[in-house]
Every structure is written in C-alpha cells, then in structure tokens.
Coordinates of N, CA, C and O in Angstrom, one line a residue:
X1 N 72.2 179.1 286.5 CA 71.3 178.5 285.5 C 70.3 177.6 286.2 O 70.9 176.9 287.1
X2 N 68.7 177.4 286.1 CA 68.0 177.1 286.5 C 68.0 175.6 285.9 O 68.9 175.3 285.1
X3 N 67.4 175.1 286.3 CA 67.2 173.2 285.7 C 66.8 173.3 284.6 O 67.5 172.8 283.6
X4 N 65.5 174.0 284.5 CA 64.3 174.0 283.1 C 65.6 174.5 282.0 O 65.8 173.9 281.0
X5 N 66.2 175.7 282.4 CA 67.4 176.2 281.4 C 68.4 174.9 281.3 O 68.5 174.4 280.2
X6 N 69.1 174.3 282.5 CA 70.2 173.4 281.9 C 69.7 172.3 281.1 O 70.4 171.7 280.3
X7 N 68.1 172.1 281.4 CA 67.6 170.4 280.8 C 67.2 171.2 279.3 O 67.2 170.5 278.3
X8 N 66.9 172.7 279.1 CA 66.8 172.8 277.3 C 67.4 172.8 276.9 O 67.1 172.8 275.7
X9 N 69.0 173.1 277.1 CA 69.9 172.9 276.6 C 70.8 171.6 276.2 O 71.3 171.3 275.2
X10 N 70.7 171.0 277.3 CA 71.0 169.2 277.5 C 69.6 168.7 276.0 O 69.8 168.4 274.9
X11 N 68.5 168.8 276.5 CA 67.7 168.5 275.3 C 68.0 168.8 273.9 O 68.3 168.0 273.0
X12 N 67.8 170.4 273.8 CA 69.4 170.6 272.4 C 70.2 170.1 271.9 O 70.1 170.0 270.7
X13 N 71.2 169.7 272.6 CA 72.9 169.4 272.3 C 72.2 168.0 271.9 O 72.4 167.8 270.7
X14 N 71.4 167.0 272.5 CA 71.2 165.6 272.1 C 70.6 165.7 270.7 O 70.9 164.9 269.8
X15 N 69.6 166.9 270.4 CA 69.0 166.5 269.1 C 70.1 167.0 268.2 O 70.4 166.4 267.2
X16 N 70.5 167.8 268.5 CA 71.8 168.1 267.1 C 72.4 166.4 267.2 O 72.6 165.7 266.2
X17 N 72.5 166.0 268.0 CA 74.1 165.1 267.8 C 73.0 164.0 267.1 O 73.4 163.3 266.1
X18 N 71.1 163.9 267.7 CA 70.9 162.5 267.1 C 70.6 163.4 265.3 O 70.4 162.6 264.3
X19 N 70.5 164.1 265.1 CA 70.1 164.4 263.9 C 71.2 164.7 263.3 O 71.0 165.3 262.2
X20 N 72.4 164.7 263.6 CA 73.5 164.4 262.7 C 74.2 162.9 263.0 O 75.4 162.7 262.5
X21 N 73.7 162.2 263.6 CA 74.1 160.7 263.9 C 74.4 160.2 262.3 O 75.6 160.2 262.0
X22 N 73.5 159.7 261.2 CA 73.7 159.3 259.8 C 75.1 159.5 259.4 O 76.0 158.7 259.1
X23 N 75.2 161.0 259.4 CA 76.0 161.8 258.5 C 77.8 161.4 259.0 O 78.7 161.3 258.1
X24 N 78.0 161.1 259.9 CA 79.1 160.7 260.9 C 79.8 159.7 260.8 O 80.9 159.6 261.1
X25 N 79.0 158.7 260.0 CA 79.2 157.7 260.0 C 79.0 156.3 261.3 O 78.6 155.2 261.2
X26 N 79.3 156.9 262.2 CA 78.6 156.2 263.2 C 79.0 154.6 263.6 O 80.1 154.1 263.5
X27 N 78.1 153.9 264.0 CA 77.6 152.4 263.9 C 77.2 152.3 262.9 O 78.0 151.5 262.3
X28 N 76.1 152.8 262.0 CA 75.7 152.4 261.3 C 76.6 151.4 259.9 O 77.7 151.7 259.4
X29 N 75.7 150.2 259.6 CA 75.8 149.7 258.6 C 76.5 150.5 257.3 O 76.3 151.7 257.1
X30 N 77.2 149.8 256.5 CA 77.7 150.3 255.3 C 76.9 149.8 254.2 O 76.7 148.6 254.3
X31 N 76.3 150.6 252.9 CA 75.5 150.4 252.4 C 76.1 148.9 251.4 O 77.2 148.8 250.8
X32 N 75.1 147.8 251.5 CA 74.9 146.7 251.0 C 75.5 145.6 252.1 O 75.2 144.5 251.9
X33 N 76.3 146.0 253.1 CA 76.2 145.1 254.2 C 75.1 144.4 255.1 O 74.0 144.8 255.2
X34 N 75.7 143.6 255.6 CA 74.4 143.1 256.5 C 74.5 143.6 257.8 O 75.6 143.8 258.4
X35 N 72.9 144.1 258.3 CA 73.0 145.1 259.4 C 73.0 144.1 260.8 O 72.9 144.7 261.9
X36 N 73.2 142.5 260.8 CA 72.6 141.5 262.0 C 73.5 140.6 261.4 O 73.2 140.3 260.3
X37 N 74.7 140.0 262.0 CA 75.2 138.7 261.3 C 75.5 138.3 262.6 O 76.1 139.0 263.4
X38 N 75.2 137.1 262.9 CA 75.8 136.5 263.7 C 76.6 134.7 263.1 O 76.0 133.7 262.6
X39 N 78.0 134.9 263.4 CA 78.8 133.8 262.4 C 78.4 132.6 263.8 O 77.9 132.9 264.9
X40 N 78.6 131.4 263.3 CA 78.4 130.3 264.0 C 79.7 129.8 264.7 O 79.8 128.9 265.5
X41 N 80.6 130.6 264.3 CA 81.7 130.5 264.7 C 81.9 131.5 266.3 O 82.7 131.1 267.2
X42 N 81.4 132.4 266.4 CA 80.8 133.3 267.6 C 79.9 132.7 268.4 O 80.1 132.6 269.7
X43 N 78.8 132.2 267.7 CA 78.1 131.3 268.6 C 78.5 129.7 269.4 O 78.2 129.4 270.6
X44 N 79.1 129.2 268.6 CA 80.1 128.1 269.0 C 80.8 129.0 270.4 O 80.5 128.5 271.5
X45 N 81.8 130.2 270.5 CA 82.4 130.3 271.1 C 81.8 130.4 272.7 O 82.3 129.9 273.7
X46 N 80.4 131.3 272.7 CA 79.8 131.3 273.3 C 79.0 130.0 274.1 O 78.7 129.9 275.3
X47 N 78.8 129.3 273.2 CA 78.7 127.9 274.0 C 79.2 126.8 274.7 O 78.8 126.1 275.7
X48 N 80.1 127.0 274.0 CA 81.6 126.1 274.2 C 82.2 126.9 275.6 O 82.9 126.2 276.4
X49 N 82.0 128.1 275.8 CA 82.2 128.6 277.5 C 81.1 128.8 278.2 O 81.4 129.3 279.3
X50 N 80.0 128.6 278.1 CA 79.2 128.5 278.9 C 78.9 126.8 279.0 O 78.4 126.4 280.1
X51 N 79.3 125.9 278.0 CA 79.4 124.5 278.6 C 81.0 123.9 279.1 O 81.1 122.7 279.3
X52 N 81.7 124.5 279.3 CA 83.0 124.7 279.9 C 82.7 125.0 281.5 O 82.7 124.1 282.3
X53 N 82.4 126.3 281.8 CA 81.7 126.7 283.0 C 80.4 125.6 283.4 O 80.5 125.1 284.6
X54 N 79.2 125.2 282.7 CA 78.4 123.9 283.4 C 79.2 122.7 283.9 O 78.9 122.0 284.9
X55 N 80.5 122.4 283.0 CA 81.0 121.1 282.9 C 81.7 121.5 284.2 O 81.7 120.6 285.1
X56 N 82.5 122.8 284.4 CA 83.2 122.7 286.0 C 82.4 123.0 287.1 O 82.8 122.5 288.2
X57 N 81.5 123.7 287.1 CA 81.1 124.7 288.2 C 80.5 123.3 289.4 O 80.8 123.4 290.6
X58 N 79.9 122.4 289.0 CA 79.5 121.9 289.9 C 80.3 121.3 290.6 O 80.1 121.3 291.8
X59 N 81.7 120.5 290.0 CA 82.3 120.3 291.4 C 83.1 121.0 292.1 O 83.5 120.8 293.2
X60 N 83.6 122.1 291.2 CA 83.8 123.3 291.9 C 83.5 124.2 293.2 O 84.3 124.8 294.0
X61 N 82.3 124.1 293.2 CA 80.9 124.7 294.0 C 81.1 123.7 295.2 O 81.0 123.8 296.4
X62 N 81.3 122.7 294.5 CA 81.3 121.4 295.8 C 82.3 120.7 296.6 O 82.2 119.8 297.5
X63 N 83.4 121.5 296.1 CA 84.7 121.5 296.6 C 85.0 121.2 298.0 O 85.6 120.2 298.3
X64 N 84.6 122.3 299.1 CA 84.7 123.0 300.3 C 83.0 122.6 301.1 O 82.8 123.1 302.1
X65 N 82.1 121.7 300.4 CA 80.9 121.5 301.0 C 81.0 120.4 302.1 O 80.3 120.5 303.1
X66 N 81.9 119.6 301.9 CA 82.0 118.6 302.9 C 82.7 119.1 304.4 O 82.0 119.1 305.4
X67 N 84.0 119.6 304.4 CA 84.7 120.5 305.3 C 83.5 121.5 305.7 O 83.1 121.5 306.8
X68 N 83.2 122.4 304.9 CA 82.1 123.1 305.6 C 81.1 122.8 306.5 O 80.9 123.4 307.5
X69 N 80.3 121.6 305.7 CA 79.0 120.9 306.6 C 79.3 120.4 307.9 O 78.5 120.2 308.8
X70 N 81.1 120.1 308.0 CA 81.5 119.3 309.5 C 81.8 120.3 309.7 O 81.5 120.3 310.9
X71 N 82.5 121.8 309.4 CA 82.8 122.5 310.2 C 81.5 123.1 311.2 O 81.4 123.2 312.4
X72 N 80.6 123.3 310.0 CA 79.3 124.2 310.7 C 78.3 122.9 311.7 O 77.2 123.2 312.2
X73 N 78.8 121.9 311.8 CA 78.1 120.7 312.6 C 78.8 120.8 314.2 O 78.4 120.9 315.4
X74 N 80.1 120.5 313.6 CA 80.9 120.5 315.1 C 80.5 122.0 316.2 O 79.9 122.1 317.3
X75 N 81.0 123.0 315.2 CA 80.4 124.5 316.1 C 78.9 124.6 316.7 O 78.5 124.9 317.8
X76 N 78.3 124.0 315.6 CA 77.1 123.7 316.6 C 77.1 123.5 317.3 O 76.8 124.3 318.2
X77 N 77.4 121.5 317.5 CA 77.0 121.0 318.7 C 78.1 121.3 319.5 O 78.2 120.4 320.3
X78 N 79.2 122.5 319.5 CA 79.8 122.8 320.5 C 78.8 124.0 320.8 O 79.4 124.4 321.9
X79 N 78.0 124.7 320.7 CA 77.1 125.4 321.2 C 77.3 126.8 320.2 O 76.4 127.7 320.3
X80 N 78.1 127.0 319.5 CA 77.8 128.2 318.6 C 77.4 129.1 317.7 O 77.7 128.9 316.5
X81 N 77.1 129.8 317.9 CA 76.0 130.6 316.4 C 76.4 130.5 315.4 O 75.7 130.3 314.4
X82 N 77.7 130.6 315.3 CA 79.0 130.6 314.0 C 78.5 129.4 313.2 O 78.3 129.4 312.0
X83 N 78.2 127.8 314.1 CA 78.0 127.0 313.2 C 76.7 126.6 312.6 O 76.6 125.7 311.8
X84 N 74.9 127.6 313.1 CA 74.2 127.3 312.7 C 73.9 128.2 311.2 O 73.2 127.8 310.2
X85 N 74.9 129.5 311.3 CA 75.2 130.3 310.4 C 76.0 129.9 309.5 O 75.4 130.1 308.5
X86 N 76.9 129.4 309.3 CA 77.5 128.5 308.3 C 76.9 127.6 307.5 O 76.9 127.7 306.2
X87 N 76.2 126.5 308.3 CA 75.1 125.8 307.7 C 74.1 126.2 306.2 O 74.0 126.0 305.0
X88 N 73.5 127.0 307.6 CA 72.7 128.1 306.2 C 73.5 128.7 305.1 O 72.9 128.8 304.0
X89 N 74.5 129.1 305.0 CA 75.5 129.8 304.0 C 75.7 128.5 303.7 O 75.6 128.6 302.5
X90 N 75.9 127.4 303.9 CA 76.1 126.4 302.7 C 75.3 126.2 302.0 O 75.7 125.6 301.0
X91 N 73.9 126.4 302.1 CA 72.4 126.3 302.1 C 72.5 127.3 300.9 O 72.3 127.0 299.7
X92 N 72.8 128.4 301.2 CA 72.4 129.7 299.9 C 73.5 129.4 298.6 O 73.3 129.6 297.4
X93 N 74.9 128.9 299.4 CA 75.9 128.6 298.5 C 75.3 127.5 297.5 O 75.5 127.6 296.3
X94 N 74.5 126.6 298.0 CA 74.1 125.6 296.8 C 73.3 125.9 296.2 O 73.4 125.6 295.0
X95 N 72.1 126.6 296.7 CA 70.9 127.3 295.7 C 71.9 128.1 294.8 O 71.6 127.7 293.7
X96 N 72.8 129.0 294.8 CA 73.4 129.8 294.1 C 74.0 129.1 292.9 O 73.8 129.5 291.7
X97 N 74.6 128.0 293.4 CA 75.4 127.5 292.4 C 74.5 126.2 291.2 O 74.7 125.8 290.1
X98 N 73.7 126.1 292.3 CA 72.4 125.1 291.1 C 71.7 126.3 290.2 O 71.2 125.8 289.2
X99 N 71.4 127.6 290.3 CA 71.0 128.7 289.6 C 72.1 128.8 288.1 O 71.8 128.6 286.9
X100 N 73.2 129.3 288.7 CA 74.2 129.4 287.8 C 74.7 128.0 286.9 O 75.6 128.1 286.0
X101 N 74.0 126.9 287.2 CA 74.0 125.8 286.5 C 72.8 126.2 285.1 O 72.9 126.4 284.0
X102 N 71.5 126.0 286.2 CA 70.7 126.2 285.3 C 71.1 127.7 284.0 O 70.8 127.6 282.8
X103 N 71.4 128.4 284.4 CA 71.2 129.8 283.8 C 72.6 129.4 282.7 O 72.7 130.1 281.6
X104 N 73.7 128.4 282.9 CA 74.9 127.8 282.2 C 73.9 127.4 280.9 O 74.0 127.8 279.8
X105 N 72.8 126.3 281.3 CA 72.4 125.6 280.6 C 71.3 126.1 279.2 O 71.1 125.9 278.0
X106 N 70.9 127.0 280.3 CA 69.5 128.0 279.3 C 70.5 128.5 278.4 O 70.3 127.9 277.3
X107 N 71.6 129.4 278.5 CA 72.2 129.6 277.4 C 72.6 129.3 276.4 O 72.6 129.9 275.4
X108 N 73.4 127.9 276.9 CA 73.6 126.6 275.7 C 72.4 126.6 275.0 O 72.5 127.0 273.8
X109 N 71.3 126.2 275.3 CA 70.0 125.4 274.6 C 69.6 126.5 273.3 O 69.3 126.3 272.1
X110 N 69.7 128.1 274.5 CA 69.2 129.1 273.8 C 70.0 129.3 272.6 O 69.6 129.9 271.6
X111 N 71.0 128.9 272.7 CA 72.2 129.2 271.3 C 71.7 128.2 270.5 O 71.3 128.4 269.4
X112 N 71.6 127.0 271.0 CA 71.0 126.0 269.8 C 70.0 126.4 269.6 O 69.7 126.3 268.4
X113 N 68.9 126.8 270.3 CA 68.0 126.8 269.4 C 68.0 128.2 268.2 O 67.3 128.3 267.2
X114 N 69.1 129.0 268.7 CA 68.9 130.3 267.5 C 69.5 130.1 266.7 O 69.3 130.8 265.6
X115 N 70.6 129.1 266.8 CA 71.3 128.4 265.3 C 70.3 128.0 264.3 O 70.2 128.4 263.1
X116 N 69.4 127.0 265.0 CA 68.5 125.9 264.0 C 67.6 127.0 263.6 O 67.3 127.1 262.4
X117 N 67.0 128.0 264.6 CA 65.4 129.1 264.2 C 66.4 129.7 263.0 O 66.2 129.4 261.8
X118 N 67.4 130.5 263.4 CA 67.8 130.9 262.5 C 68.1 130.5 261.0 O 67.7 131.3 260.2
X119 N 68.6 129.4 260.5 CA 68.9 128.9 260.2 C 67.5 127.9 258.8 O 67.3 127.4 257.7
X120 N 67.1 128.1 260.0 CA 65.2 127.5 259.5 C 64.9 128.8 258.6 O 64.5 128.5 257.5
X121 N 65.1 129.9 258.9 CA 63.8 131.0 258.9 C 64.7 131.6 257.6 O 64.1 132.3 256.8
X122 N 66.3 131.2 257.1 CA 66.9 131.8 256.0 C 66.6 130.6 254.8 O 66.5 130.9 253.6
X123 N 66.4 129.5 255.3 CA 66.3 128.8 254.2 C 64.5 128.7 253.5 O 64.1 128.2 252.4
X124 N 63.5 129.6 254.7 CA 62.5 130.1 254.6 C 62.6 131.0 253.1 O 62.3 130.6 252.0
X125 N 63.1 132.1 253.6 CA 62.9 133.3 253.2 C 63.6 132.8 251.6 O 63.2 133.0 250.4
X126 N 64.6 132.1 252.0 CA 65.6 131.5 250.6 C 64.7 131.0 249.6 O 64.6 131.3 248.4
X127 N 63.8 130.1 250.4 CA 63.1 129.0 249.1 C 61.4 130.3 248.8 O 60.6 130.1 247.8
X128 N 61.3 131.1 249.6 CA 60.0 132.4 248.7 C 60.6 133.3 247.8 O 59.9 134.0 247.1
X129 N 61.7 133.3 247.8 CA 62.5 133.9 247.2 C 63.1 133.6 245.8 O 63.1 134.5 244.9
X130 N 63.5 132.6 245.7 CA 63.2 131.9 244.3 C 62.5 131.7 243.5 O 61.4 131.4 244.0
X131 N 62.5 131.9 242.2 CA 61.6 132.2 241.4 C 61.6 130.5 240.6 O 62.6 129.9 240.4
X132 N 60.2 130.1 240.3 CA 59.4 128.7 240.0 C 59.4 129.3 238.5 O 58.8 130.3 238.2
X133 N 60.2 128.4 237.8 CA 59.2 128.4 236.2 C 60.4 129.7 235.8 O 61.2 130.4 236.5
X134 N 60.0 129.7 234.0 CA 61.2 130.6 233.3 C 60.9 132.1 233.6 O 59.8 132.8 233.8
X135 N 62.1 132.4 233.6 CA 62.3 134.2 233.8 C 61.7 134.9 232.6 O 62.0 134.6 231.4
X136 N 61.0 136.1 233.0 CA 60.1 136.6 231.5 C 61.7 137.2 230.7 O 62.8 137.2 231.2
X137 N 61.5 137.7 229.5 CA 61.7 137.8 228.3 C 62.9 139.2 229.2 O 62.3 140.0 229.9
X138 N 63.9 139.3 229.0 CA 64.1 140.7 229.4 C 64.5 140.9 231.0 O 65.1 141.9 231.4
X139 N 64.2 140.3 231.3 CA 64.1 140.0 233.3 C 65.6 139.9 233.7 O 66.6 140.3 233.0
X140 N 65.7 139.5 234.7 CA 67.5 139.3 234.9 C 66.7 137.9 236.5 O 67.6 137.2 237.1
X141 N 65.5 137.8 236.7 CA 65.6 136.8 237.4 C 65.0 137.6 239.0 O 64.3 137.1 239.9
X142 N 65.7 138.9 239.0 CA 65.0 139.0 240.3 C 63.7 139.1 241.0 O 62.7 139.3 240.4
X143 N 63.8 139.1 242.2 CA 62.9 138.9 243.1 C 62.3 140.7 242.8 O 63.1 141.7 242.5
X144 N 60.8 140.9 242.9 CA 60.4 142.3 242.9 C 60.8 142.8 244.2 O 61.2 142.1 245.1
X145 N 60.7 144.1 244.2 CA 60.6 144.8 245.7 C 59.4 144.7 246.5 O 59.4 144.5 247.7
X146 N 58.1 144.8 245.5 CA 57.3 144.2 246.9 C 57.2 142.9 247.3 O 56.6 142.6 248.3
X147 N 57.6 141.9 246.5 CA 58.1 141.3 247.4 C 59.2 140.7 248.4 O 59.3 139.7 249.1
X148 N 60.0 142.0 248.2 CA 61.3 141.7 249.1 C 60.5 142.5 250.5 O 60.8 142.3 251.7
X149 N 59.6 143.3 250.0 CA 59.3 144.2 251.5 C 58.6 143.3 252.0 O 58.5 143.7 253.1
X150 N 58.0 142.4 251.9 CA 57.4 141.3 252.8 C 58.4 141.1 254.0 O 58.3 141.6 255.1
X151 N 58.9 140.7 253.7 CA 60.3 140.1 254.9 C 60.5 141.2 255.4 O 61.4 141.0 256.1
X152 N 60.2 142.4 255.6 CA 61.0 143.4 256.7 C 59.9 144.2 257.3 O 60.1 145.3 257.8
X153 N 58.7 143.6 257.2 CA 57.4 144.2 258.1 C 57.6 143.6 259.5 O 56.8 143.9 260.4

C-alpha cells in the first residue's frame, strides 16, 4: 500500500469516528449541565500544593549548597577540574531552583486571580441578567434569548 493510499484511509477512519463523535456520547456535556466548572474547592487544592512546594523547595534546594560550595572550593584549590565543574553546577542548581520558585508563585497568583476574574465576570453576567422593574402580564420573568446570546459571542 502506497502512503497517499494508507493516509486516505487513515483520513477516512478519523472522519467517520469525528462525525459520529455526538452520537457516542463521548466527553461531551449532558444536556443542561455546565460545559466549564471549575469548584474552588479544586482550585484551593491546586494552590495549597503549589504553596506547599514554594514553602519547601527553597530550603530544600539549599540543603547540600554549603557542603557543595566547600567541596567544589577545596578540589579546586587542590588543582582539579572536578571542583571548577561542581561550582558551576551549583550555579545552574540555584538558577533552577529560583525558576521553579518563581513558576511555584505564578501559579498561586494565577489561581487567585481566576477565582476573583471569575467570580467578577458571574456576578457580571448575574446582575445583566436580572430583570429591573415588573415582569409583563403573562411573562414568567425570563431573560430573552437574544439576550442570553450576548454572553456566548
């Protein structure tokens, strides 16, 4: 079988499977669920170990720096490569671990801040959403559809 033959077939097989993807059940959302939830209780957990990991890593990281710095000093000034090479490896070991501090921290902040955005942007949508003044004659109160399709452009 030639390539152009195995790749129209491989091309095939994928469009059957994505054009019966719905039908399957799938991933997909169950009708009137929410298709994006994220509980604060997930987020918390996520934070709470990425500030677990900031809170150890640095003296962790720093453990073995002192013993190191005199190992790779002594080898030195006893004349050997081993200790100008170590040096430096304590050198990349600390850039490494001040990275993984930072990138500890970006995470934390970034969770708070998607708690509060989030959190902003529902009580948004909440208060356009509400209807000002009496419900007409007959109504039941809700919000129309074009105006619910605003929010999903």
């Amino acid at each position: 079988m030639s390539f152009e033959e195995e790749w129209a077939a491989d091309k095939a097989a994928v469009t059957m499977r994505l054009n019966q993807a719905g039908s399957s059940g799938g991933s997909a959302p169950t009708p009137g669920s929410a298709d994006y939830v994220v509980e604060d209780d997930d987020l918390g957990e996520i934070g709470h170990a990425a500030n677990g990991l900031f809170n150890g890593l640095e003296p962790a990281g720093k453990h073995a720096s002192a013993a190191s710095e005199s190992a790779g000093s002594s080898l030195k000034g006893d004349g050997f490569d081993t200790g100008a090479a170590l040096s430096e490896v304590i050198k990349t070991w600390e850039t490494q671990v001040k990275t993984l501090l930072q990138a500890c921290a970006h995470i934390s902040n970034h969770l708070d801040y998607t708690k509060k955005s989030s959190k902003a942007n529902d009580e948004w949508i909440g208060a356009q959403l509400r209807i000002v003044g009496p419900v007409a004659p007959g109504r039941e109160g809700a919000v129309s559809a074009s105006q619910i399709d605003k929010f999903f452009r």
